[in-house]
Coordinates of C-alpha atoms and ligand atoms in Angstrom, one line a residue:
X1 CA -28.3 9.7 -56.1
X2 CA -26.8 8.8 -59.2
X3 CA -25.2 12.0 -60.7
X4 CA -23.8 14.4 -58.6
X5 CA -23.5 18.4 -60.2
X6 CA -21.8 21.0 -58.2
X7 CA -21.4 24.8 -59.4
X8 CA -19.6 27.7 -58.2
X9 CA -20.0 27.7 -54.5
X10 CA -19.5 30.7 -52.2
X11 CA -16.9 31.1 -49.5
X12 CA -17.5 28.3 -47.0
X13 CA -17.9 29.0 -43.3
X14 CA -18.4 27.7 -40.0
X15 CA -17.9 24.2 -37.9
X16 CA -18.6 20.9 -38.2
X17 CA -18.0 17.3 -36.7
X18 CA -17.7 14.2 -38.7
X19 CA -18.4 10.9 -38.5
X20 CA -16.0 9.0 -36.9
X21 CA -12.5 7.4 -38.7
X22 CA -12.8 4.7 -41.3
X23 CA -9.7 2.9 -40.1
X24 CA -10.5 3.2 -36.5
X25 CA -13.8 1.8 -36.7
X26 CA -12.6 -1.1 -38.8
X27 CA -10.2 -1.8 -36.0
X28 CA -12.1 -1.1 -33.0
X29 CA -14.5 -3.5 -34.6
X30 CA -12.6 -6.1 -35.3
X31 CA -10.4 -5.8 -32.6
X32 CA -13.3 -6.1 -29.8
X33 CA -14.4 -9.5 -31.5
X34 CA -10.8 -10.6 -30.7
X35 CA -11.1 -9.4 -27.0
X36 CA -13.2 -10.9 -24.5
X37 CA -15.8 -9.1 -23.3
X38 CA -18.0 -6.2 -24.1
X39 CA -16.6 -3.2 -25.6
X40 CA -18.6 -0.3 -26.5
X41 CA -17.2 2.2 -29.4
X42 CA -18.9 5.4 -30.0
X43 CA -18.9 7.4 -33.3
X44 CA -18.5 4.2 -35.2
X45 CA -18.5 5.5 -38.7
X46 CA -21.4 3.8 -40.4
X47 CA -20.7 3.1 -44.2
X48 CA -20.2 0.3 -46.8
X49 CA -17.0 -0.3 -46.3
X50 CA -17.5 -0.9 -42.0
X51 CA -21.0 -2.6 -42.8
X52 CA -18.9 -5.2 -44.6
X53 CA -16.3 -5.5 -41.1
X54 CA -19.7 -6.1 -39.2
X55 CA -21.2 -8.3 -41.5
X56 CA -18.0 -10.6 -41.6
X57 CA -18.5 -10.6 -38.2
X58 CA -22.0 -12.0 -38.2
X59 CA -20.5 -14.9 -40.9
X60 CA -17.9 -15.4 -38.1
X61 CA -21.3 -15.4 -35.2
X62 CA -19.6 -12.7 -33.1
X63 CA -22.1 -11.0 -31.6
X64 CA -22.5 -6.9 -31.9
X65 CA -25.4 -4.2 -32.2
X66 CA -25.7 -0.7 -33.2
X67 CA -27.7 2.1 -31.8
X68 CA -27.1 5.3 -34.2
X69 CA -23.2 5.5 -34.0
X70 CA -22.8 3.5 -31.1
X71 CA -21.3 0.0 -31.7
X72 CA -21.4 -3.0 -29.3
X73 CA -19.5 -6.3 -29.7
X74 CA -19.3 -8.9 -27.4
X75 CA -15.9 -10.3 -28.2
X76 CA -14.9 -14.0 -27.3
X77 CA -11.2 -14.4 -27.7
X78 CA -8.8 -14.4 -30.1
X79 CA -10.1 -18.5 -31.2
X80 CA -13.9 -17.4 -30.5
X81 CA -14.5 -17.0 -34.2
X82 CA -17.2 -19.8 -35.9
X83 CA -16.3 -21.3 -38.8
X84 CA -18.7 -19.6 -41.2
X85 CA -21.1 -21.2 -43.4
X86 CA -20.3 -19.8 -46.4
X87 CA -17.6 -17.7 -48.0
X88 CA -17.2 -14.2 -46.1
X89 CA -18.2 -11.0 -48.5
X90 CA -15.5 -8.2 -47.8
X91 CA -17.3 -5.6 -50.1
X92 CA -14.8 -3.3 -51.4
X93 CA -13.2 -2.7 -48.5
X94 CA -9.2 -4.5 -48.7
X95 CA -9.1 -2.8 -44.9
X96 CA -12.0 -6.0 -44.2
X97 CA -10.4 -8.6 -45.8
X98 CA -6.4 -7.9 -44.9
X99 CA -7.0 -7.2 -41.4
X100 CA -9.3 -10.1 -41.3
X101 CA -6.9 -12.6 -42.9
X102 CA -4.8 -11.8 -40.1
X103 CA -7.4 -12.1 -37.4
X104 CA -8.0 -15.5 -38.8
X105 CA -4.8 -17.0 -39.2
X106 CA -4.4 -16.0 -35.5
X107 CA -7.8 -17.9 -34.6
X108 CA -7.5 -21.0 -36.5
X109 CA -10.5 -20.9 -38.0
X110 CA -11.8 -22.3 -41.4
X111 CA -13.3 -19.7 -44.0
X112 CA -13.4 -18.3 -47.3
X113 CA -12.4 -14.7 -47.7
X114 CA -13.6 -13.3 -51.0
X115 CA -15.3 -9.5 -52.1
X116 CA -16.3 -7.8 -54.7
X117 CA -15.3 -8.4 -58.6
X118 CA -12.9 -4.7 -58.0
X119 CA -11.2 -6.0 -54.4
X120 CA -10.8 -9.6 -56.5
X121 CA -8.5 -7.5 -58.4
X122 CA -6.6 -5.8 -55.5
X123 CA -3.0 -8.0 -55.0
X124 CA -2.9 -10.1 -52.1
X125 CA 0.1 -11.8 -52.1
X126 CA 1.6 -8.9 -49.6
X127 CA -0.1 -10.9 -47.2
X128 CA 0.1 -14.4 -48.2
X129 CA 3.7 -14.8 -48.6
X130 CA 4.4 -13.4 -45.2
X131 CA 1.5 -15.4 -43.6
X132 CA 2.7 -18.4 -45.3
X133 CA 6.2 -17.8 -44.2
X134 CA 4.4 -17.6 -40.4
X135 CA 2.6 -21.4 -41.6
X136 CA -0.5 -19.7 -41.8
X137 CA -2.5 -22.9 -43.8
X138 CA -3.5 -19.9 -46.5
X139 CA -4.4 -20.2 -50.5
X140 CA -5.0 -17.7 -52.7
X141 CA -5.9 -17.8 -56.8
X142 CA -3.2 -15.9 -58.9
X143 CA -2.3 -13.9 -55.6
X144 CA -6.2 -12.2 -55.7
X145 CA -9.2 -13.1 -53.2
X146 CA -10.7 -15.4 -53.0
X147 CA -8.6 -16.6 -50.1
X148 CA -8.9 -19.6 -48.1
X149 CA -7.5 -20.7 -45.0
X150 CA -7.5 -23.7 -43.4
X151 CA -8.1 -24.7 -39.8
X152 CA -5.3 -24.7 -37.4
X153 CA -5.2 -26.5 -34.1
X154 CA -4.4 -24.5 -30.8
X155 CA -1.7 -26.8 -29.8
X156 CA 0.1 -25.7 -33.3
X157 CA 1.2 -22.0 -33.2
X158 CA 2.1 -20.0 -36.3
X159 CA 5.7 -19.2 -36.8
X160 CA 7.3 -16.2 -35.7
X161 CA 9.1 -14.1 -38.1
X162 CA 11.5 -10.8 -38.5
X163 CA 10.1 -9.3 -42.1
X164 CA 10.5 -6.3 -44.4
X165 CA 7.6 -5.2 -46.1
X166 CA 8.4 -4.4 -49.6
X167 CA 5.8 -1.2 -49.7
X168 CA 4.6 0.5 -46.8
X169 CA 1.1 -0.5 -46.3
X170 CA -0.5 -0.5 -42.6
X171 CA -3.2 -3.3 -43.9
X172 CA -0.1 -5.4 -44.1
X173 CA 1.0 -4.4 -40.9
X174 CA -1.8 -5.1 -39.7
X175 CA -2.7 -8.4 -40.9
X176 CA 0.6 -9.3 -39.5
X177 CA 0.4 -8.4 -36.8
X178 CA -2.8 -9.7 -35.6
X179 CA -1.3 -12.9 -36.6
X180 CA 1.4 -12.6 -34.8
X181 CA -0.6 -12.2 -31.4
X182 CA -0.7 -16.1 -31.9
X183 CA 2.8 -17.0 -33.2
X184 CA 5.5 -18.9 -30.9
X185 CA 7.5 -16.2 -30.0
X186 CA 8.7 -12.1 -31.3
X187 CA 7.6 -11.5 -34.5
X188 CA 9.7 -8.4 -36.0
X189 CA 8.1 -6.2 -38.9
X190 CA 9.8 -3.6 -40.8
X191 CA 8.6 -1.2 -43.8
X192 CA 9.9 1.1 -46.2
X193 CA 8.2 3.8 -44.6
X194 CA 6.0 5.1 -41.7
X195 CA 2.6 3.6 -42.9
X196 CA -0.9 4.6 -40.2
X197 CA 0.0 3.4 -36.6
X198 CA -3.7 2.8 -35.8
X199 CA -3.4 -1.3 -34.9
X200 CA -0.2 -1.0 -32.4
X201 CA -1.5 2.0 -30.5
X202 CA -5.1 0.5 -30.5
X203 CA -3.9 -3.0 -29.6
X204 CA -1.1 -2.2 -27.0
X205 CA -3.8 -0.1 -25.0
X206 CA -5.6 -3.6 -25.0
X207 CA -2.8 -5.2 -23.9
X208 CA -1.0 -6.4 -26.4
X209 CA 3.0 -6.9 -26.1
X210 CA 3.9 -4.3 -29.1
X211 CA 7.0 -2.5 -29.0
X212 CA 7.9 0.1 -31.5
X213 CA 11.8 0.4 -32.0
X214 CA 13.9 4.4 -32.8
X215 CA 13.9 2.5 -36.5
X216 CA 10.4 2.4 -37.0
X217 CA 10.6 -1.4 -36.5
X218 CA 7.6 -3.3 -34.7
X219 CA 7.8 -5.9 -32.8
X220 CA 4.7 -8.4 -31.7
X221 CA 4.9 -10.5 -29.0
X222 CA 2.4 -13.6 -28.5
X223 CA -0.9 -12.9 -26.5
X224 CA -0.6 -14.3 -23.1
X225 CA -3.9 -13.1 -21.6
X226 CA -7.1 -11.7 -23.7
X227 CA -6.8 -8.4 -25.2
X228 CA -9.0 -6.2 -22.9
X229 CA -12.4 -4.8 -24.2
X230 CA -12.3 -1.6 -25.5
X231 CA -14.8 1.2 -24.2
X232 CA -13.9 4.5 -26.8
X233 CA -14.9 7.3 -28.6
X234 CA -13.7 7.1 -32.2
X235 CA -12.0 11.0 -34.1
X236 CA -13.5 12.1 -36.6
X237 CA -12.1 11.1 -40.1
X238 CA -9.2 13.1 -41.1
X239 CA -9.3 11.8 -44.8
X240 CA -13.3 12.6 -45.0
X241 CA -12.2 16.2 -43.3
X242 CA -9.7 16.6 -46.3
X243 CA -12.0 16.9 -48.9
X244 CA -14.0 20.0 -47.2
X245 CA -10.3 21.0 -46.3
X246 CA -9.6 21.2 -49.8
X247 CA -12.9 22.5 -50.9
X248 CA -12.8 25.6 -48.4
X249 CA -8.8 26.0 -50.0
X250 CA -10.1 26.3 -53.1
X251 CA -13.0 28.7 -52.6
X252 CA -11.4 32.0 -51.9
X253 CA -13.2 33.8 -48.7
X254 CA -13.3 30.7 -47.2
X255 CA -12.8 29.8 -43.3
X256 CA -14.0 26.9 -41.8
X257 CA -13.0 24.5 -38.5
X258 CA -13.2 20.9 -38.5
X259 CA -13.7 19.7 -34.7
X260 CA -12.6 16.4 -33.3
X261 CA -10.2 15.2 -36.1
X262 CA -7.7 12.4 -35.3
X263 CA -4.5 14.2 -36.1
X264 CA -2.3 11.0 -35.9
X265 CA 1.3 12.4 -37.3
X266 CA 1.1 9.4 -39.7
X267 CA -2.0 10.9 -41.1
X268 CA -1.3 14.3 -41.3
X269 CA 0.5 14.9 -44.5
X270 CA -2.5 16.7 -46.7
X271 CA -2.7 19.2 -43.6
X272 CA 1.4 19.9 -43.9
X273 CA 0.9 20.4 -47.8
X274 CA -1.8 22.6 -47.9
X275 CA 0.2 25.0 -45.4
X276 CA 2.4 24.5 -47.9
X277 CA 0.9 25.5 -50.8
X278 CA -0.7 28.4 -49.1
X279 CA -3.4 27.7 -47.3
X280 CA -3.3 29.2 -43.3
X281 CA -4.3 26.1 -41.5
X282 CA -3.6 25.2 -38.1
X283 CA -4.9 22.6 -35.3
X284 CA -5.7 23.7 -32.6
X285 CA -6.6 21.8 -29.1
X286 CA -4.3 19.5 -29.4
X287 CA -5.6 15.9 -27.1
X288 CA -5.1 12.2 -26.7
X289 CA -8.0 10.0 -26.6
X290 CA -7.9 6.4 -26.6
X291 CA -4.2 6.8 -27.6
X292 CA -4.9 9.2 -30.4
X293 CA -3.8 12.3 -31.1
X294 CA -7.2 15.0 -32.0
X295 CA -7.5 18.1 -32.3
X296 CA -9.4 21.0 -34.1
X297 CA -8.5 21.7 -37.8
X298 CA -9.2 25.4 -38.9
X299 CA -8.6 26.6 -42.5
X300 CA -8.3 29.6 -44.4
X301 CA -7.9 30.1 -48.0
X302 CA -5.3 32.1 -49.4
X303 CA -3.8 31.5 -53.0
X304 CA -2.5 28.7 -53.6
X305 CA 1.1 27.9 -55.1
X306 CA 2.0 24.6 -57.1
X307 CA 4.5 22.3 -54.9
X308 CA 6.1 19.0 -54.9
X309 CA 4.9 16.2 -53.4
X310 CA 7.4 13.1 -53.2
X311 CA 9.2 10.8 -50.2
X312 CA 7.6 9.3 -47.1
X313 CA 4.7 12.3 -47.4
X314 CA 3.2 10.3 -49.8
X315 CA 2.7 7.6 -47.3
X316 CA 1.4 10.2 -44.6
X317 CA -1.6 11.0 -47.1
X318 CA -2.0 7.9 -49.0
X319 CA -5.4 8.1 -49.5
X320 CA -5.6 11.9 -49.9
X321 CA -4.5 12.1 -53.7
X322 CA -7.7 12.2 -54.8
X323 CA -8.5 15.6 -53.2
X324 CA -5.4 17.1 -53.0
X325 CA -5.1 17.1 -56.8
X326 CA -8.0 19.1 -56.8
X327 CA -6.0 21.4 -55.1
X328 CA -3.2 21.2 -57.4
X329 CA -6.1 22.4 -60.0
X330 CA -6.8 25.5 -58.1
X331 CA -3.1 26.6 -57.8
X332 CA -0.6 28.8 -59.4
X333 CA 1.7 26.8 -61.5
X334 CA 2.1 22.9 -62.3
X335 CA 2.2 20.7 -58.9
X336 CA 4.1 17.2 -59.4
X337 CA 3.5 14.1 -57.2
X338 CA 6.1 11.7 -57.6
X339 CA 6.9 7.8 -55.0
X340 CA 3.4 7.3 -55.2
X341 CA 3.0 4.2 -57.7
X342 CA 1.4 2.7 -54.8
X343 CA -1.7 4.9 -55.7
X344 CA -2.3 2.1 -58.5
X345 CA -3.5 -0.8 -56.5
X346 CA -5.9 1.1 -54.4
X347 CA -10.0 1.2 -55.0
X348 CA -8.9 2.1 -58.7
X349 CA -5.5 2.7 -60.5
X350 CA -5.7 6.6 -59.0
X351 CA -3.0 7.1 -61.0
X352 CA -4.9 6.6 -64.8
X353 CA -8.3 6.8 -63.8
X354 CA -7.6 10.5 -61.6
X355 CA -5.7 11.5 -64.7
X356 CA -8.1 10.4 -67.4
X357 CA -11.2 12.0 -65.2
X358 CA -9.4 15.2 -65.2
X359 CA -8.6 15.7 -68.5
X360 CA -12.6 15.1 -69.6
X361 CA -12.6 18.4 -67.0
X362 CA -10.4 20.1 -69.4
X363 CA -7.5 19.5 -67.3
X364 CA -3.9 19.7 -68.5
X365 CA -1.4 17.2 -67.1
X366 CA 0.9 14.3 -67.3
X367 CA 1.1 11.0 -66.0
X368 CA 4.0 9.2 -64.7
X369 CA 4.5 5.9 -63.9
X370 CA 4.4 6.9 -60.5
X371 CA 2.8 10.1 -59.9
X372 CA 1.2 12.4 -62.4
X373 CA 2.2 16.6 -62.7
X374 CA -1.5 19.4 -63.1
X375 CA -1.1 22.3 -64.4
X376 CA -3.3 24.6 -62.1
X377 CA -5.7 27.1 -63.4
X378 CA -6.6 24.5 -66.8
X379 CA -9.8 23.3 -65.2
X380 CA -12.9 24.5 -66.8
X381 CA -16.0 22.0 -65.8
X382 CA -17.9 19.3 -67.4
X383 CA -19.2 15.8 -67.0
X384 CA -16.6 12.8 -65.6
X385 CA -17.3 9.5 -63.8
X386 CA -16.8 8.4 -60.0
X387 CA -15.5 4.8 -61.9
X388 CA -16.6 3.3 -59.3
X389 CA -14.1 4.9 -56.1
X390 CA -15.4 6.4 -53.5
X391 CA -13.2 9.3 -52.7
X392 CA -12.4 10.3 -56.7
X393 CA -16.3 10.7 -56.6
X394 CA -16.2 13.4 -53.8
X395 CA -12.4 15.0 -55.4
X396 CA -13.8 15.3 -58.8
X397 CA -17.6 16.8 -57.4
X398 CA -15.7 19.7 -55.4
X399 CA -13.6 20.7 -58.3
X400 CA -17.0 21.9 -59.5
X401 CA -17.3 24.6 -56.3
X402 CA -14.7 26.4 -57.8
X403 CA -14.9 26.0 -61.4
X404 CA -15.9 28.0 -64.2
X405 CA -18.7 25.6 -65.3
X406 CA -20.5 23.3 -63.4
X407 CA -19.1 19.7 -62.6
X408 CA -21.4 16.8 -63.3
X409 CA -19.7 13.2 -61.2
X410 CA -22.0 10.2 -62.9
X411 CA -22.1 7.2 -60.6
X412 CA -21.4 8.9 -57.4
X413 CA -23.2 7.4 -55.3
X414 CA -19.9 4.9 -54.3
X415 CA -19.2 8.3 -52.0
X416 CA -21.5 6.0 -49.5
X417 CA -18.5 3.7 -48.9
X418 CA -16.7 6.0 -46.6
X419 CA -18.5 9.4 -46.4
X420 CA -22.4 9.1 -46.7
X421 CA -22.6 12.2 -45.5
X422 CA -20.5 13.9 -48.0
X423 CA -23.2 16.2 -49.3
X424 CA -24.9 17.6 -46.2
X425 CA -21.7 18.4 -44.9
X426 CA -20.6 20.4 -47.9
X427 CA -24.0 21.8 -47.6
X428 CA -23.9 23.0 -44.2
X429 CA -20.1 24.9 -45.0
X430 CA -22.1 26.5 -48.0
X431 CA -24.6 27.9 -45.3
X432 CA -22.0 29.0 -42.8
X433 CA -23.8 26.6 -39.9
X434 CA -22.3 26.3 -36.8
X435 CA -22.1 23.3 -34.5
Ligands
S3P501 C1 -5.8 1.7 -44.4 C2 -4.5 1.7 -45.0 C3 -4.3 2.3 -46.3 C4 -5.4 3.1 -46.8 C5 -6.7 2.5 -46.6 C6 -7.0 2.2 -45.1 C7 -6.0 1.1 -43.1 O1 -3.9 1.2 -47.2 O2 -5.2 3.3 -48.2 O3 -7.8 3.3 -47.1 O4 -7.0 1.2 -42.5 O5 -5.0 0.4 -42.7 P1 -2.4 0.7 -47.2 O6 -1.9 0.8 -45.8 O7 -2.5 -0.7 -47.7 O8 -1.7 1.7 -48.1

């Protein structure tokens, strides 16, 4: 697949079950290598972005095997990483390298962290100044990967500290506190707002001394026994669920159920708008597994109204602009996202290159420094790029089941980062199948 066309669709229908969560299986990955012992994780999402977690894993000789969606890893402490023989390829995925950097710092061992020409150009200096300020022996060039880290002895701890994140970011969070696991005493972080909880709930049922204050603050205390295997059955992806969320919002007639979602409250935020705008969407089943909240996610459309989108919401669904401005299209009046420069140091600047897409869609709107405002009802169809980001790719292809003309996505084969199975799944809604 190269080019991806989609035309008017209609009204999606019936259940499905996705793969499992992106961040989740990055974790639970890397987290069993830190663990001792055999953990076994089931519905590992299996895409480009976790194929480059397992394959830093074999650079770091940690041993691990899959069979369909079920990943094995047989983890051998928090210093039982090899120094690798060359530098360690993070792909595109920043989730790899960030968490990683932590995981490293913590073991003490040697390596070269490094990716792809477009994560060379994601900023990295959220995590090396704080790591630095812990005495983590870490370089970077002009605050981009590569990275390097030096080897650090086990009789030389890293240095605990109390720190306020300038932006929320749970890869940050999560670096830091992975190194923290091997600092010499409480290490206290802070952020601007409430960014994914994945590593402390994921981590604290391994063990792990994490406390979470009233304030939001975390606080990591060193390991002083192993982290405990994990043996877990991974949610579905609530941010690959958004896009056929969206797409059924969009497609008036529509009704469809999404089973086995995590619905982690720092997650949730696309769900919350699109009740807002309109849509009647509820979760039903409500459960804790491993820690996480799932549940069920049923949608119907109903016509959408323009809203506002600003605050720590943005955080909630950070990675959900893409779609959701696709819903913005498809609604009555001009919908404004504002707090989310953030947006511009993810896969792509989402802010320009969502806008600029759009508008070859016939799209009317305006970008802001930190946010951008769509006037709904102005797309018409036509041919844009994926420019290389996996979720505009699947945003800007579902436009095209509700548009007037077909929607042609060049280059949209990226999907495969964190949603191979973006197209049989829309497929399957389109034929009403039931699970
Ligand atoms: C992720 C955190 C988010 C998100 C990314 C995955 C994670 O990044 O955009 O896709 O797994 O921790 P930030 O926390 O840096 O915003």
């Amino acid at each position: 697949m190269s080019d991806l066309s989609l035309s008017r669709a209609r009204p999606l229908s019936g259940e499905i079950r996705l793969p499992g969560d992106k961040s989740l299986s990055h974790r639970a990955a890397l987290f069993a290598a830190m663990a001792e012992g055999e953990s076994v994780i089931d519905r590992f999402l299996v895409s480009g972005v976790t194929r480059a977690m397992l394959g830093a894993l074999t650079a770091f000789q940690v041993p691990w095997r899959l069979e369909g969606e079920r990943l094995t890893v047989t983890g051998k402490g928090l210093r039982g990483f090899a120094p690798p023989a060359a530098p360690v390829n993070c792909g595109n995925s920043a989730t790899t390298l960030r968490l990683l950097a932590g995981a490293l710092a913590a073991a003490g061992t040697p390596c070269v962290l490094d990716g792809s020409a477009g994560l060379r150009r994601r900023p990295m200096d959220r995590i090396t100044k704080p790591l630095m300020a812990m005495r983590a022996p870490v370089t970077a060039t002009r605050d981009c990967a590569p990275l390097t880290l030096a080897a650090r002895a086990a009789d030389t701890p890293l240095c605990a500290i109390d720190y306020a994140q300038p932006v929320a970011s749970a890869q940050v969070k999560s670096c830091l506190i992975l190194a923290a696991l091997a600092a010499d005493g409480v290490t206290t972080l802070r952020e601007p707002g409430p960014s994914r909880d994945h590593t402390e709930r994921m981590l604290a049922a391994m063990g792990a001394g994490i406390r979470v204050g009233q304030d939001g603050a975390v606080t990591v205390a060193p390991l002083t026994r192993p982290l405990a295997p994990l043996e877990v059955t991974l949610p579905g992806d609530i941010s690959s669920a958004a896009f056929l969320l969206v797409a059924a919002a969009i497609i008036p007639g529509s009704a469809i159920v999404v089973r086995d979602v995590g619905v982690n409250p720092t997650r949730t935020g696309i769900v919350d708008m699109l009740a807002k705008m309109g849509a009647e969407v509820s979760v039903e089943n409500p459960r804790t597994i491993a820690g996480e909240p799932v549940g069920d996610i049923r949608l119907a459309s109903a016509g959408l109204k323009a809203i506002k989108v600003s605050g720590d919401t943005v955080v909630r669904m950070i990675d959900e602009f893409p779609a959701f401005a696709i819903a913005a299209c498809f609604a009555k009046g001009t919908t404004e996202v504002r707090d989310a420069s953030e947006l511009r140091y993810k896969e792509t600047d989402r802010i320009t290159v969502l806008c600029r897409e759009l508008r070859k869609l016939g799209v009317v709107l305006d970008e802001h420094e930190d946010g951008f405002a769509i006037q709904g009802g102005t797309l018409s169809g036509g041919v844009c790029d994926a420019s290389g980001d996996h979720r505009l790719a699947m945003a800007l292809a579902l436009s095209g089941l509700a548009a007037p003309a077909k929607v042609t996505v060049q280059n949209a084969e990226i999907l495969a980062e964190s949603f191979p199975d973006f197209v049989v799944q829309v497929a399957r809604l389109i034929e009403g199948l039931v699970i």
